[in-house]
mmCIF file of C-alpha atoms in Angstrom:
data_model
loop_
_atom_site.group_PDB
_atom_site.id
_atom_site.type_symbol
_atom_site.label_atom_id
_atom_site.label_comp_id
_atom_site.label_asym_id
_atom_site.label_seq_id
_atom_site.Cartn_x
_atom_site.Cartn_y
_atom_site.Cartn_z
ATOM 1 C CA SER T 1400 -152.320 -111.418 -18.861
ATOM 2 C CA MET T 1401 -152.099 -115.353 -19.949
ATOM 3 C CA LEU T 1402 -147.738 -115.176 -19.239
ATOM 4 C CA GLY T 1403 -149.246 -115.035 -15.909
ATOM 5 C CA ALA T 1404 -151.823 -117.893 -15.960
ATOM 6 C CA LEU T 1405 -149.508 -120.890 -17.011
ATOM 7 C CA ASP T 1406 -146.499 -122.532 -15.354
ATOM 8 C CA GLY T 1407 -143.592 -124.806 -17.249
ATOM 9 C CA GLU T 1408 -140.276 -125.760 -18.050
ATOM 10 C CA ILE T 1409 -138.526 -127.258 -21.204
ATOM 11 C CA ASP T 1410 -135.355 -127.771 -22.740
ATOM 12 C CA LEU T 1411 -134.654 -125.824 -25.858
ATOM 13 C CA LYS T 1412 -131.604 -126.294 -28.880
ATOM 14 C CA ALA T 1413 -131.422 -124.417 -31.481
ATOM 15 C CA GLY T 1414 -128.740 -123.915 -34.230
ATOM 16 C CA THR T 1415 -128.809 -119.849 -34.205
ATOM 17 C CA VAL T 1416 -130.380 -117.274 -31.966
ATOM 18 C CA ARG T 1417 -130.549 -112.886 -33.077
ATOM 19 C CA LEU T 1418 -130.338 -110.785 -29.750
ATOM 20 C CA GLY T 1419 -130.504 -107.587 -32.427
ATOM 21 C CA ARG T 1420 -127.919 -107.509 -34.411
ATOM 22 C CA LEU T 1421 -125.555 -110.210 -32.742
ATOM 23 C CA ALA T 1422 -126.667 -114.034 -33.760
ATOM 24 C CA ALA T 1423 -125.575 -116.692 -31.309
ATOM 25 C CA GLY T 1424 -124.932 -120.424 -32.489
ATOM 26 C CA ASP T 1425 -125.279 -123.907 -31.102
ATOM 27 C CA VAL T 1426 -127.551 -122.211 -28.138
ATOM 28 C CA THR T 1427 -128.816 -124.442 -25.455
ATOM 29 C CA THR T 1428 -131.055 -123.593 -22.438
ATOM 30 C CA ARG T 1429 -133.853 -124.143 -19.637
ATOM 31 C CA LEU T 1430 -137.106 -122.280 -19.499
ATOM 32 C CA SER T 1431 -139.274 -121.918 -17.200
ATOM 33 C CA LEU T 1432 -142.196 -120.195 -16.842
ATOM 34 C CA SER T 1433 -144.285 -120.314 -12.712
ATOM 35 C CA HIS T 1434 -146.707 -116.884 -11.693
ATOM 36 C CA GLY T 1435 -146.118 -114.665 -14.792
ATOM 37 C CA VAL T 1436 -142.266 -114.532 -14.397
ATOM 38 C CA LEU T 1437 -140.104 -116.940 -17.715
ATOM 39 C CA SER T 1438 -136.440 -117.670 -16.601
ATOM 40 C CA ALA T 1439 -134.314 -118.919 -19.167
ATOM 41 C CA SER T 1440 -131.245 -120.090 -17.612
ATOM 42 C CA PRO T 1441 -128.411 -121.456 -18.117
ATOM 43 C CA PHE T 1442 -128.601 -119.749 -21.551
ATOM 44 C CA VAL T 1443 -125.090 -120.493 -23.377
ATOM 45 C CA GLY T 1444 -124.183 -120.288 -27.276
ATOM 46 C CA GLN T 1445 -121.649 -119.216 -29.720
ATOM 47 C CA LEU T 1446 -120.782 -115.186 -30.050
ATOM 48 C CA GLY T 1447 -118.390 -113.554 -32.224
ATOM 49 C CA GLY T 1448 -116.055 -116.867 -31.969
ATOM 50 C CA GLY T 1449 -116.097 -117.041 -28.622
ATOM 51 C CA ARG T 1450 -118.453 -118.344 -25.528
ATOM 52 C CA VAL T 1451 -121.997 -116.180 -24.428
ATOM 53 C CA SER T 1452 -123.566 -117.625 -21.506
ATOM 54 C CA LEU T 1453 -126.878 -115.043 -20.291
ATOM 55 C CA GLY T 1454 -129.162 -115.665 -17.088
ATOM 56 C CA ALA T 1455 -132.524 -114.299 -17.809
ATOM 57 C CA ARG T 1456 -135.893 -113.259 -16.628
ATOM 58 C CA ILE T 1457 -138.464 -111.765 -18.347
ATOM 59 C CA GLU T 1458 -141.834 -110.731 -15.403
ATOM 60 C CA GLY T 1459 -145.581 -109.891 -16.980
ATOM 61 C CA GLY T 1460 -148.757 -111.505 -14.944
ATOM 62 C CA ARG T 1461 -150.481 -108.673 -13.576
ATOM 63 C CA GLY T 1462 -147.332 -106.429 -13.137
ATOM 64 C CA ALA T 1463 -145.664 -103.840 -15.281
ATOM 65 C CA PRO T 1464 -143.545 -106.115 -17.734
ATOM 66 C CA GLY T 1465 -139.974 -106.012 -17.342
ATOM 67 C CA ILE T 1466 -136.659 -108.137 -18.442
ATOM 68 C CA GLY T 1467 -133.626 -108.466 -16.380
ATOM 69 C CA LEU T 1468 -130.935 -109.857 -18.188
ATOM 70 C CA THR T 1469 -127.329 -111.087 -16.820
ATOM 71 C CA VAL T 1470 -124.493 -111.326 -20.027
ATOM 72 C CA LEU T 1471 -121.316 -112.845 -19.910
ATOM 73 C CA ILE T 1472 -119.212 -113.197 -23.000
ATOM 74 C CA GLU T 1473 -116.026 -114.499 -23.160
ATOM 75 C CA ASP T 1474 -113.062 -114.527 -25.489
ATOM 76 C CA ALA T 1475 -115.116 -113.275 -28.431
ATOM 77 C CA ASP T 1476 -113.417 -112.056 -31.583
ATOM 78 C CA VAL T 1477 -113.728 -107.565 -31.838
ATOM 79 C CA ALA T 1478 -113.848 -107.968 -35.410
ATOM 80 C CA GLU T 1479 -116.474 -110.554 -35.358
ATOM 81 C CA ILE T 1480 -118.725 -108.249 -32.731
ATOM 82 C CA PHE T 1481 -118.273 -105.260 -34.507
ATOM 83 C CA ARG T 1482 -118.889 -105.619 -37.990
ATOM 84 C CA ASP T 1483 -122.385 -107.992 -36.842
ATOM 85 C CA ALA T 1484 -123.152 -105.227 -34.962
ATOM 86 C CA PHE T 1485 -122.006 -102.108 -36.777
ATOM 87 C CA GLY T 1486 -121.091 -103.235 -40.273
ATOM 88 C CA ALA T 1487 -117.145 -102.680 -39.927
ATOM 89 C CA ALA T 1488 -114.600 -103.302 -37.373
ATOM 90 C CA PRO T 1489 -111.978 -100.705 -36.103
ATOM 91 C CA GLY T 1490 -109.237 -103.846 -36.279
ATOM 92 C CA LYS T 1491 -108.968 -106.967 -33.858
ATOM 93 C CA GLY T 1492 -108.593 -108.582 -30.884
ATOM 94 C CA ARG T 1493 -110.476 -110.614 -27.993
ATOM 95 C CA ALA T 1494 -112.729 -108.713 -25.285
ATOM 96 C CA GLU T 1495 -114.314 -110.271 -22.277
ATOM 97 C CA ILE T 1496 -118.098 -108.298 -21.740
ATOM 98 C CA ALA T 1497 -119.469 -108.633 -18.618
ATOM 99 C CA MET T 1498 -123.368 -106.572 -18.057
ATOM 100 C CA GLN T 1499 -126.342 -106.664 -15.877
ATOM 101 C CA LEU T 1500 -129.537 -105.515 -17.474
ATOM 102 C CA GLN T 1501 -133.284 -104.061 -16.634
ATOM 103 C CA ALA T 1502 -136.174 -102.539 -18.894
ATOM 104 C CA GLN T 1503 -139.370 -102.220 -18.479
ATOM 105 C CA GLY T 1504 -142.276 -101.879 -21.393
ATOM 106 C CA ARG T 1505 -144.910 -103.074 -22.992
ATOM 107 C CA SER T 1506 -143.732 -103.210 -26.112
ATOM 108 C CA TRP T 1507 -139.515 -104.243 -28.116
ATOM 109 C CA LEU T 1508 -139.338 -100.119 -28.534
ATOM 110 C CA ALA T 1509 -140.880 -99.545 -24.934
ATOM 111 C CA LEU T 1510 -138.004 -102.185 -23.484
ATOM 112 C CA VAL T 1511 -134.601 -101.187 -25.294
ATOM 113 C CA SER T 1512 -136.085 -97.578 -24.750
ATOM 114 C CA SER T 1513 -135.665 -98.230 -20.664
ATOM 115 C CA MET T 1514 -132.999 -100.093 -20.867
ATOM 116 C CA ALA T 1515 -130.474 -99.663 -18.115
ATOM 117 C CA GLY T 1516 -127.912 -101.138 -16.307
ATOM 118 C CA THR T 1517 -123.492 -100.970 -15.773
ATOM 119 C CA GLY T 1518 -121.150 -103.172 -17.681
ATOM 120 C CA THR T 1519 -117.140 -103.776 -17.635
ATOM 121 C CA ILE T 1520 -115.086 -104.660 -20.579
ATOM 122 C CA LYS T 1521 -111.160 -106.025 -21.061
ATOM 123 C CA ALA T 1522 -109.378 -106.754 -24.054
ATOM 124 C CA ALA T 1523 -106.003 -108.675 -25.137
ATOM 125 C CA GLY T 1524 -104.178 -108.558 -27.920
ATOM 126 C CA LEU T 1525 -105.970 -105.199 -29.659
ATOM 127 C CA ALA T 1526 -104.883 -103.688 -32.880
ATOM 128 C CA PHE T 1527 -106.593 -100.518 -34.128
ATOM 129 C CA ALA T 1528 -107.034 -100.612 -37.829
ATOM 130 C CA PRO T 1529 -106.759 -99.368 -40.688
ATOM 131 C CA LEU T 1530 -104.283 -96.579 -38.543
ATOM 132 C CA ASP T 1531 -101.012 -96.436 -38.861
ATOM 133 C CA VAL T 1532 -99.876 -93.725 -35.715
ATOM 134 C CA ALA T 1533 -95.941 -93.847 -35.435
ATOM 135 C CA GLY T 1534 -95.686 -94.422 -39.768
ATOM 136 C CA PHE T 1535 -97.959 -91.285 -39.544
ATOM 137 C CA GLY T 1536 -95.596 -89.121 -36.911
ATOM 138 C CA ALA T 1537 -92.355 -90.606 -38.225
ATOM 139 C CA ALA T 1538 -93.881 -89.151 -41.619
ATOM 140 C CA LEU T 1539 -94.694 -85.776 -40.774
ATOM 141 C CA GLU T 1540 -91.169 -85.227 -39.445
ATOM 142 C CA THR T 1541 -89.966 -85.246 -42.294
ATOM 143 C CA LEU T 1542 -92.670 -83.697 -43.867
ATOM 144 C CA GLN T 1543 -91.114 -81.212 -45.955
ATOM 145 C CA ASP T 1544 -94.263 -79.210 -48.025
ATOM 146 C CA ILE T 1545 -97.535 -78.049 -46.124
ATOM 147 C CA ASP T 1546 -99.426 -79.323 -48.735
ATOM 148 C CA ASP T 1547 -98.463 -82.648 -48.771
ATOM 149 C CA PHE T 1548 -100.546 -83.655 -45.625
ATOM 150 C CA PRO T 1549 -103.494 -84.280 -46.970
ATOM 151 C CA SER T 1550 -101.911 -87.527 -48.413
ATOM 152 C CA LEU T 1551 -99.984 -88.622 -45.462
ATOM 153 C CA VAL T 1552 -103.430 -88.458 -43.307
ATOM 154 C CA GLU T 1553 -104.834 -90.736 -46.481
ATOM 155 C CA ASP T 1554 -101.582 -92.639 -47.618
ATOM 156 C CA THR T 1555 -100.328 -93.056 -44.280
ATOM 157 C CA LEU T 1556 -102.512 -93.109 -41.073
ATOM 158 C CA GLN T 1557 -104.796 -94.550 -42.671
ATOM 159 C CA THR T 1558 -103.167 -97.835 -43.325
ATOM 160 C CA GLY T 1559 -101.647 -100.951 -41.554
ATOM 161 C CA GLU T 1560 -102.300 -101.763 -38.157
ATOM 162 C CA THR T 1561 -101.713 -99.662 -34.703
ATOM 163 C CA ALA T 1562 -101.348 -101.974 -31.762
ATOM 164 C CA ALA T 1563 -102.602 -100.922 -28.730
ATOM 165 C CA ARG T 1564 -103.036 -101.383 -25.004
ATOM 166 C CA GLY T 1565 -105.639 -100.370 -21.304
ATOM 167 C CA LEU T 1566 -108.855 -100.713 -23.366
ATOM 168 C CA GLU T 1567 -110.648 -102.641 -19.931
ATOM 169 C CA GLY T 1568 -112.936 -100.173 -17.712
ATOM 170 C CA GLU T 1569 -116.494 -99.849 -16.927
ATOM 171 C CA PHE T 1570 -119.312 -98.569 -19.702
ATOM 172 C CA THR T 1571 -123.157 -97.714 -18.138
ATOM 173 C CA ILE T 1572 -125.828 -97.873 -20.398
ATOM 174 C CA GLU T 1573 -129.305 -95.747 -19.699
ATOM 175 C CA ASP T 1574 -132.583 -95.088 -21.317
ATOM 176 C CA GLY T 1575 -130.953 -97.300 -24.052
ATOM 177 C CA VAL T 1576 -127.689 -95.940 -24.664
ATOM 178 C CA LEU T 1577 -124.678 -97.270 -24.449
ATOM 179 C CA ARG T 1578 -121.661 -94.926 -22.783
ATOM 180 C CA LEU T 1579 -118.331 -95.875 -22.362
ATOM 181 C CA ALA T 1580 -115.489 -93.323 -21.628
ATOM 182 C CA GLY T 1581 -111.927 -95.653 -21.103
ATOM 183 C CA ASP T 1582 -108.798 -95.047 -19.981
ATOM 184 C CA GLU T 1583 -105.998 -92.900 -21.986
ATOM 185 C CA LEU T 1584 -105.512 -96.051 -23.916
ATOM 186 C CA ALA T 1585 -101.216 -97.101 -24.587
ATOM 187 C CA LEU T 1586 -100.599 -96.460 -28.416
ATOM 188 C CA ALA T 1587 -97.647 -98.142 -30.815
ATOM 189 C CA GLY T 1588 -96.854 -94.428 -31.814
ATOM 190 C CA GLY T 1589 -98.316 -92.356 -29.158
ATOM 191 C CA THR T 1590 -101.308 -92.289 -25.896
ATOM 192 C CA ALA T 1591 -105.489 -92.382 -27.531
ATOM 193 C CA LYS T 1592 -109.100 -91.581 -25.285
ATOM 194 C CA LEU T 1593 -111.911 -93.237 -26.356
ATOM 195 C CA LEU T 1594 -115.630 -92.341 -26.271
ATOM 196 C CA ALA T 1595 -118.217 -94.693 -27.500
ATOM 197 C CA LEU T 1596 -122.017 -94.215 -27.557
ATOM 198 C CA TYR T 1597 -124.608 -96.542 -28.638
ATOM 199 C CA ASP T 1598 -128.063 -96.125 -28.890
ATOM 200 C CA LEU T 1599 -129.963 -99.050 -28.527
ATOM 201 C CA PRO T 1600 -133.788 -97.137 -29.925
ATOM 202 C CA ARG T 1601 -132.234 -96.045 -32.995
ATOM 203 C CA LEU T 1602 -129.368 -98.670 -33.991
ATOM 204 C CA ALA T 1603 -126.981 -96.068 -34.720
ATOM 205 C CA ALA T 1604 -122.605 -95.884 -33.166
ATOM 206 C CA ASP T 1605 -121.173 -92.575 -32.511
ATOM 207 C CA ALA T 1606 -117.406 -93.450 -31.517
ATOM 208 C CA GLU T 1607 -114.239 -90.776 -31.168
ATOM 209 C CA LEU T 1608 -110.402 -92.328 -30.914
ATOM 210 C CA THR T 1609 -108.497 -88.762 -29.739
ATOM 211 C CA ILE T 1610 -104.629 -89.313 -30.428
ATOM 212 C CA VAL T 1611 -101.856 -87.833 -29.125
ATOM 213 C CA PRO T 1612 -98.774 -88.707 -31.335
ATOM 214 C CA GLU T 1613 -95.098 -89.125 -30.104
ATOM 215 C CA LYS T 1614 -93.672 -87.198 -33.186
ATOM 216 C CA PRO T 1615 -93.695 -84.787 -33.862
ATOM 217 C CA ASP T 1616 -92.260 -83.692 -30.113
ATOM 218 C CA GLY T 1617 -95.041 -81.094 -28.638
ATOM 219 C CA ALA T 1618 -97.796 -82.134 -31.259
ATOM 220 C CA PRO T 1619 -101.107 -81.731 -30.653
ATOM 221 C CA ALA T 1620 -104.302 -84.045 -30.262
ATOM 222 C CA PHE T 1621 -106.119 -85.377 -33.189
ATOM 223 C CA SER T 1622 -109.147 -86.634 -33.335
ATOM 224 C CA ILE T 1623 -110.892 -90.006 -35.680
ATOM 225 C CA VAL T 1624 -114.610 -90.131 -35.420
ATOM 226 C CA ALA T 1625 -117.212 -92.715 -36.647
ATOM 227 C CA THR T 1626 -120.301 -92.618 -36.918
ATOM 228 C CA GLY T 1627 -123.169 -94.683 -38.557
ATOM 229 C CA ARG T 1628 -126.690 -96.176 -38.226
ATOM 230 C CA GLY T 1629 -127.610 -99.526 -39.209
ATOM 231 C CA GLY T 1630 -124.732 -101.137 -40.667
ATOM 232 C CA LYS T 1631 -123.492 -97.764 -42.258
ATOM 233 C CA ILE T 1632 -120.441 -96.769 -40.377
ATOM 234 C CA ASP T 1633 -118.873 -92.715 -41.775
ATOM 235 C CA VAL T 1634 -115.643 -92.234 -40.932
ATOM 236 C CA LYS T 1635 -113.829 -89.000 -40.536
ATOM 237 C CA THR T 1636 -110.789 -87.215 -39.075
ATOM 238 C CA GLN T 1637 -110.242 -83.326 -37.477
ATOM 239 C CA MET T 1638 -106.415 -82.601 -38.168
ATOM 240 C CA LEU T 1639 -106.919 -78.718 -38.148
ATOM 241 C CA ASP T 1640 -104.767 -78.106 -34.951
ATOM 242 C CA LEU T 1641 -102.627 -80.850 -36.031
ATOM 243 C CA GLN T 1642 -101.399 -79.468 -39.534
ATOM 244 C CA ALA T 1643 -101.445 -76.019 -38.102
ATOM 245 C CA PHE T 1644 -99.060 -76.608 -35.836
ATOM 246 C CA VAL T 1645 -97.003 -78.766 -38.861
ATOM 247 C CA ALA T 1646 -97.448 -75.540 -40.794
ATOM 248 C CA GLU T 1647 -95.439 -73.247 -37.899
ATOM 249 C CA ARG T 1648 -92.741 -75.696 -37.722
ATOM 250 C CA LEU T 1649 -92.044 -76.055 -41.254
ATOM 251 C CA LEU T 1650 -92.284 -71.672 -41.922
ATOM 252 C CA ALA T 1651 -89.810 -72.059 -38.512
ATOM 253 C CA GLU T 1652 -87.774 -74.753 -40.144
ATOM 254 C CA SER T 1653 -87.726 -72.386 -43.439
ATOM 255 C CA LEU T 1654 -87.359 -68.670 -41.583
ATOM 256 C CA LYS T 1655 -84.130 -70.690 -38.974
ATOM 257 C CA GLU T 1656 -82.368 -71.446 -42.684
ATOM 258 C CA ALA T 1657 -82.985 -67.862 -43.892
ATOM 259 C CA GLY T 1658 -81.400 -66.620 -41.092
ATOM 260 C CA GLY T 1659 -83.806 -65.401 -39.243
ATOM 261 C CA THR T 1660 -83.803 -64.446 -35.750
ATOM 262 C CA THR T 1661 -84.645 -65.240 -32.771
ATOM 263 C CA ARG T 1662 -86.997 -63.101 -31.712
ATOM 264 C CA GLU T 1663 -88.153 -63.424 -35.420
ATOM 265 C CA LEU T 1664 -88.548 -67.248 -34.495
ATOM 266 C CA ARG T 1665 -90.451 -66.710 -31.365
ATOM 267 C CA GLU T 1666 -92.853 -64.277 -32.698
ATOM 268 C CA LEU T 1667 -93.506 -66.851 -35.767
ATOM 269 C CA MET T 1668 -94.329 -69.287 -32.700
ATOM 270 C CA GLY T 1669 -96.059 -67.493 -30.705
ATOM 271 C CA LEU T 1670 -94.188 -67.311 -27.973
ATOM 272 C CA PRO T 1671 -93.217 -64.763 -25.117
ATOM 273 C CA ALA T 1672 -90.737 -62.096 -25.738
ATOM 274 C CA GLU T 1673 -87.263 -63.152 -24.584
ATOM 275 C CA THR T 1674 -86.523 -61.555 -21.481
ATOM 276 C CA ARG T 1675 -82.869 -60.783 -20.216
ATOM 277 C CA ALA T 1676 -82.521 -61.398 -16.236
ATOM 278 C CA ALA T 1677 -82.465 -58.471 -13.944
ATOM 279 C CA PRO T 1678 -79.029 -57.009 -12.931
ATOM 280 C CA PRO T 1679 -78.706 -58.506 -9.384
ATOM 281 C CA PRO T 1680 -79.893 -55.669 -6.937
ATOM 282 C CA PRO T 1681 -76.175 -54.102 -4.945
ATOM 283 C CA PRO T 1682 -74.628 -55.829 -1.641
ATOM 284 C CA SER T 1683 -76.234 -53.553 1.119
ATOM 285 C CA ARG T 1684 -73.840 -51.380 2.380
ATOM 286 C CA PRO T 1685 -72.614 -53.129 6.085
ATOM 287 C CA ALA T 1686 -74.865 -51.299 9.175
ATOM 288 C CA PHE T 1687 -72.122 -48.956 10.933
ATOM 289 C CA THR T 1688 -73.021 -48.218 15.117
ATOM 290 C CA GLN T 1689 -71.555 -45.524 16.936
#
């Protein structure tokens, strides 16, 4: 190819360089071309309010076209990066992201569809918003009518912000799909686990935050699911188990106030019947010997 017959170097400065849906500003880099290999190193700029450093190696020549990338994003604003990449932000915080990627193909679609690699992420000062897990749990404890449950979700849960700790770990990219399955996060008012997927060829995102609230005591998990493509995000909540738990809790309280028996309460709450302890066996009679 023409790339394989060229050699040279050039220093480049650019106001903006777009990396997919992300835009890096104040970019400086040195491009070198030799034996069909185009290298960009170092490539530095501003991204998401932080710093991006990138090393790129693009192979052409007579072999199969391919690309190798090493990316480091430092002290980036989570809200800014997510708004640029996905069209909406899940909250606020700062993040450090490192990636090593490889891909092969003769077109942009072939390259991103074959993208593979690994990376790490570490977030600080993270808070999910709009989300108030602690306030929602406290409101559920004082709820008097199950018909008010949907309004609590809209007016309490889906407002404010919830501080989170523990978003730190590895992610993988295979066949152009990024997958992050994080460890347990500590939330103000509960705990959570995050599963996120991003399809690079389709520019489609799918994320699920599964939350276990501290209150009411014994409450089951509920989920918040976000899906989107092309900068449009749709967010839904999955609350059936939690709503059923709260309904049973209210019924049990009503039955107790009405003088219900322990057996009726246990049946209502789906608990096994209470069993009485078996009487102890009679003492064994001493053996006499002649």
